[in-house]
mmCIF file of C-alpha atoms in Angstrom:
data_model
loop_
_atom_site.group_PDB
_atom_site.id
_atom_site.type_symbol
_atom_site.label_atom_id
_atom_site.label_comp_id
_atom_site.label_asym_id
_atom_site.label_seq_id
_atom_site.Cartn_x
_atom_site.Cartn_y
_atom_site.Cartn_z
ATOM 1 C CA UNK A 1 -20.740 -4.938 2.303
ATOM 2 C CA UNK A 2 -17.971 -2.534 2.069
ATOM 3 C CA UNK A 3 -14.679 -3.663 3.162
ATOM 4 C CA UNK A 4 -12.107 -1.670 5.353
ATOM 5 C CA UNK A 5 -8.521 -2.999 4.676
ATOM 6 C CA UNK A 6 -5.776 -1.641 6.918
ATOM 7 C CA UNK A 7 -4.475 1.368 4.886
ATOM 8 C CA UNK A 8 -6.402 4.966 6.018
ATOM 9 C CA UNK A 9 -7.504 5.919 9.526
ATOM 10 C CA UNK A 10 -5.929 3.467 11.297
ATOM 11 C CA UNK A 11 -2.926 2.158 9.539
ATOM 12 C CA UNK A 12 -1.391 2.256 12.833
ATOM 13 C CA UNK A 13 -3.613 1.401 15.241
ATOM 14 C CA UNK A 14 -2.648 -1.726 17.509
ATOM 15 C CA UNK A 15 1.239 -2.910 17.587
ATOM 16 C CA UNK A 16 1.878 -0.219 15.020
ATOM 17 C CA UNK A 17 1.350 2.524 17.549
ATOM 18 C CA UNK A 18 3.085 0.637 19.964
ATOM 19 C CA UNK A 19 6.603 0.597 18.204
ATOM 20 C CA UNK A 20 6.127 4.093 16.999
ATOM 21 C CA UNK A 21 6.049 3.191 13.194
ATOM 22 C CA UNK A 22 5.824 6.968 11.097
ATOM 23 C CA UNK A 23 4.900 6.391 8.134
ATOM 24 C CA UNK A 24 6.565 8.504 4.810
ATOM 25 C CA UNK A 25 5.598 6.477 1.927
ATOM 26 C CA UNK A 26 2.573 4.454 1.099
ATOM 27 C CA UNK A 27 2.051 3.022 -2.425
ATOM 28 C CA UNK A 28 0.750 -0.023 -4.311
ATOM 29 C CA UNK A 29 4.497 -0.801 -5.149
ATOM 30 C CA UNK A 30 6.575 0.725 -2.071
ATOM 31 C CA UNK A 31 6.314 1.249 1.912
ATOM 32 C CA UNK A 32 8.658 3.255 4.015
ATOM 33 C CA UNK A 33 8.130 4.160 7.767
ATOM 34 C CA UNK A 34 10.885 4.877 10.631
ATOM 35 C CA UNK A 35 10.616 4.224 14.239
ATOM 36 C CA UNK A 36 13.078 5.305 17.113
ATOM 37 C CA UNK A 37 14.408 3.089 19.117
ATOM 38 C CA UNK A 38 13.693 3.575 23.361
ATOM 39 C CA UNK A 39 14.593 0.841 25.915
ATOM 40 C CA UNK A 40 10.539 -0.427 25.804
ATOM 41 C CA UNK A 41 11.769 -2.051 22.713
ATOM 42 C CA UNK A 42 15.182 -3.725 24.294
ATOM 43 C CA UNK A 43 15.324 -7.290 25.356
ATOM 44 C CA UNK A 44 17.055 -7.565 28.515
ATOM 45 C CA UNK A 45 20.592 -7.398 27.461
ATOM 46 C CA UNK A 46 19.800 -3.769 25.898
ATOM 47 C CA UNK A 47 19.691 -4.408 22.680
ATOM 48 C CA UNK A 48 17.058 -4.235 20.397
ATOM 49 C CA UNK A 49 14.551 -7.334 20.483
ATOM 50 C CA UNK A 50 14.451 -9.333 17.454
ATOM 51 C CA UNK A 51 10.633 -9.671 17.531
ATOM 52 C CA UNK A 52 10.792 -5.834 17.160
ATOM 53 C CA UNK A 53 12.092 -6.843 13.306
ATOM 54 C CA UNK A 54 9.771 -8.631 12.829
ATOM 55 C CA UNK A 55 7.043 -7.035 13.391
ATOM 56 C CA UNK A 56 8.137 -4.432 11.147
ATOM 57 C CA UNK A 57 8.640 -6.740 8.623
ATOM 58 C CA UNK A 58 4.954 -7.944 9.267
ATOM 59 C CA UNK A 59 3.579 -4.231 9.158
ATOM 60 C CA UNK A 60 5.154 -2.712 6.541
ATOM 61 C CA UNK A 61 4.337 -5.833 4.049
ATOM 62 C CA UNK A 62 0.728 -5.959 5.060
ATOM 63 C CA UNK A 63 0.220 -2.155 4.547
ATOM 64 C CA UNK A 64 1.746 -2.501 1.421
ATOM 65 C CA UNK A 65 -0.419 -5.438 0.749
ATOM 66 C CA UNK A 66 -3.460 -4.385 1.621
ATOM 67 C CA UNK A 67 -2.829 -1.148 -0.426
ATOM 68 C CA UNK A 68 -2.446 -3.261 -3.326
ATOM 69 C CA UNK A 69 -4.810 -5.382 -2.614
ATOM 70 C CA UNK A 70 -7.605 -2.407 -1.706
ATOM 71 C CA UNK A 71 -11.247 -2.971 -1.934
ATOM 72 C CA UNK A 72 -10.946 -6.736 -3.134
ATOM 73 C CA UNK A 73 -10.892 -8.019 0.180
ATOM 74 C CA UNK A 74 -8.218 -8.093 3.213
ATOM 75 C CA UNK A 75 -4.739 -9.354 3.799
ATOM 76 C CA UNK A 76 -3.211 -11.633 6.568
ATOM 77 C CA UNK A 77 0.249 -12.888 7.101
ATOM 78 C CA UNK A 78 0.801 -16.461 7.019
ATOM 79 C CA UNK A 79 4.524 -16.588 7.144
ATOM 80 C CA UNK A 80 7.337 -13.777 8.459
ATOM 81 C CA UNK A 81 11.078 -14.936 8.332
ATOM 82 C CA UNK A 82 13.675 -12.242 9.109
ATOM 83 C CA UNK A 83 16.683 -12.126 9.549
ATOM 84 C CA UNK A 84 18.748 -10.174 12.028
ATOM 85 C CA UNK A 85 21.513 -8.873 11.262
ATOM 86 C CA UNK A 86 23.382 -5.970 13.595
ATOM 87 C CA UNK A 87 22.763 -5.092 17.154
ATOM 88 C CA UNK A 88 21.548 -1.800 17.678
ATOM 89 C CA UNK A 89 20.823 0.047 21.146
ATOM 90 C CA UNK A 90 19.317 3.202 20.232
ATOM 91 C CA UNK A 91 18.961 5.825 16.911
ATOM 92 C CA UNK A 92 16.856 5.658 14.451
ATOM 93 C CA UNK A 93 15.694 2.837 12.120
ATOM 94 C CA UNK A 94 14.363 2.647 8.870
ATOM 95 C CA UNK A 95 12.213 0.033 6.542
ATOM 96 C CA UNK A 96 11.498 0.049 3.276
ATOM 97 C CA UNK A 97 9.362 -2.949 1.627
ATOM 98 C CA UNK A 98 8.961 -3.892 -1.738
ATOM 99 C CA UNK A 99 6.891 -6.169 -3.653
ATOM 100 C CA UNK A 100 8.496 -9.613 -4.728
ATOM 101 C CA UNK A 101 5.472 -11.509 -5.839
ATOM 102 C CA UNK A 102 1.261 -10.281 -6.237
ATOM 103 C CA UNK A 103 -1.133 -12.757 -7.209
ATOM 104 C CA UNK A 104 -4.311 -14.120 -7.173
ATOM 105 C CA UNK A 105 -4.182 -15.987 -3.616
ATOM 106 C CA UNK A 106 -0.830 -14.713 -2.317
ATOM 107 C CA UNK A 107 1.566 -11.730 -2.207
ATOM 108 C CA UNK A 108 5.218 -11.750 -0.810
ATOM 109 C CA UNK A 109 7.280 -8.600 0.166
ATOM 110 C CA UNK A 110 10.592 -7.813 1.281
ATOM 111 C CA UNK A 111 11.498 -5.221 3.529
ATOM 112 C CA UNK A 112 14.915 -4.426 5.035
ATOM 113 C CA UNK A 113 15.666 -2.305 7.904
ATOM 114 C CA UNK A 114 18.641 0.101 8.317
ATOM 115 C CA UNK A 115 20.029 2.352 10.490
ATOM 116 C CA UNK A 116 20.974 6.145 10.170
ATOM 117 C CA UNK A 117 24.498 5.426 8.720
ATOM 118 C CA UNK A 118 22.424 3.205 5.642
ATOM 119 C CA UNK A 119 23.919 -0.482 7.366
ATOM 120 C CA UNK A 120 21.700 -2.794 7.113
ATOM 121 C CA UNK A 121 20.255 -4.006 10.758
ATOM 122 C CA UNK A 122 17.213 -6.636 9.657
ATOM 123 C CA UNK A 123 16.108 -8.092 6.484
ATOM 124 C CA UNK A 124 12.707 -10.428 5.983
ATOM 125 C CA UNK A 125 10.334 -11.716 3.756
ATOM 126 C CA UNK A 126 6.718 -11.773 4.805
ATOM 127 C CA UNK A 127 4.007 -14.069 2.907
ATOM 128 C CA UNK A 128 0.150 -12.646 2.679
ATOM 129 C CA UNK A 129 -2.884 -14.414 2.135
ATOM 130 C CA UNK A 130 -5.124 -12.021 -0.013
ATOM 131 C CA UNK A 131 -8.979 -12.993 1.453
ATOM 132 C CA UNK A 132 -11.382 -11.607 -0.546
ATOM 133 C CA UNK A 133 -14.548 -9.607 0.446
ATOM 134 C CA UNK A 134 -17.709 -11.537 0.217
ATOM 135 C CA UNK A 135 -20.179 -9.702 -1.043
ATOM 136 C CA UNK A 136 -23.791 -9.744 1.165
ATOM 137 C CA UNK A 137 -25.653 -7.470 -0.446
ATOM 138 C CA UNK A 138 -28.136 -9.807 -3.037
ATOM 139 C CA UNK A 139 -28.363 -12.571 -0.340
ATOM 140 C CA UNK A 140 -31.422 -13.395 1.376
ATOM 141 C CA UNK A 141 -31.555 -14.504 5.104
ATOM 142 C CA UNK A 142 -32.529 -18.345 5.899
#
């Protein structure tokens, strides 16, 4: 059974495409992507909504992760704490994660998000669960 992890055709299909993640870097040991802000990503106050961090955070680990991780098996994220740091109403943001820990089980990466100036705007840490593939092919049915 041939496994399809998250980095190719559709590394951002889903929530990806909805925050307008472009990607510009994807390796085993670095992920970089920018979004623009519009006000479909303001809370009501017009600023920027935290959970917007977040789930950059979240996608920009688990591509990472999953490119690492490649044909093994999948990755999920089982824990996402960021931090938010600066308002921002509009522009252009940027995210960069890094790798802080791969192993067998687990993987952690840290991304932080800036703005066009280089100030930092969000930081976070998100933990992955590597799942590997199960392999179906010299199993017989019941």
């Amino acid at each position: 059974m041939s496994t399809r992890n998250m980095v190719g055709d559709n590394i951002n299909a889903g929530f990806g495409d909805v925050l307008g993640l472009k990607y510009s870097e994807v390796t085993s040991d670095r992920v970089a992507a920018e979004l623009s802000i519009n006000p479909t990503l303001h809370q009501p106050d017009g600023i920027v909504h935290g959970g917007v961090y977040s789930a950059v955070v979240e996608a920009l680990g688990s591509v990472g992760g999953s490119h690492w991780y490649g044909e093994r098996g999948r990755v999920v994220g089982v824990n996402n704490n960021t931090d938010f740091l600066r308002a921002t109403r509009e522009g252009t943001l940027y995210g960069v994660a890094l790798p802080l820990h791969r192993g067998r089980a687990q993987q952690l990466w840290a991304v932080t998000i800036t703005d066009s100036e280089g100030k930092l705007i969000a930081r976070g840490n998100v933990r992955l669960a590597n799942l590997p593939a199960v392999d179906t092919r010299n199993t017989t049915p019941e």
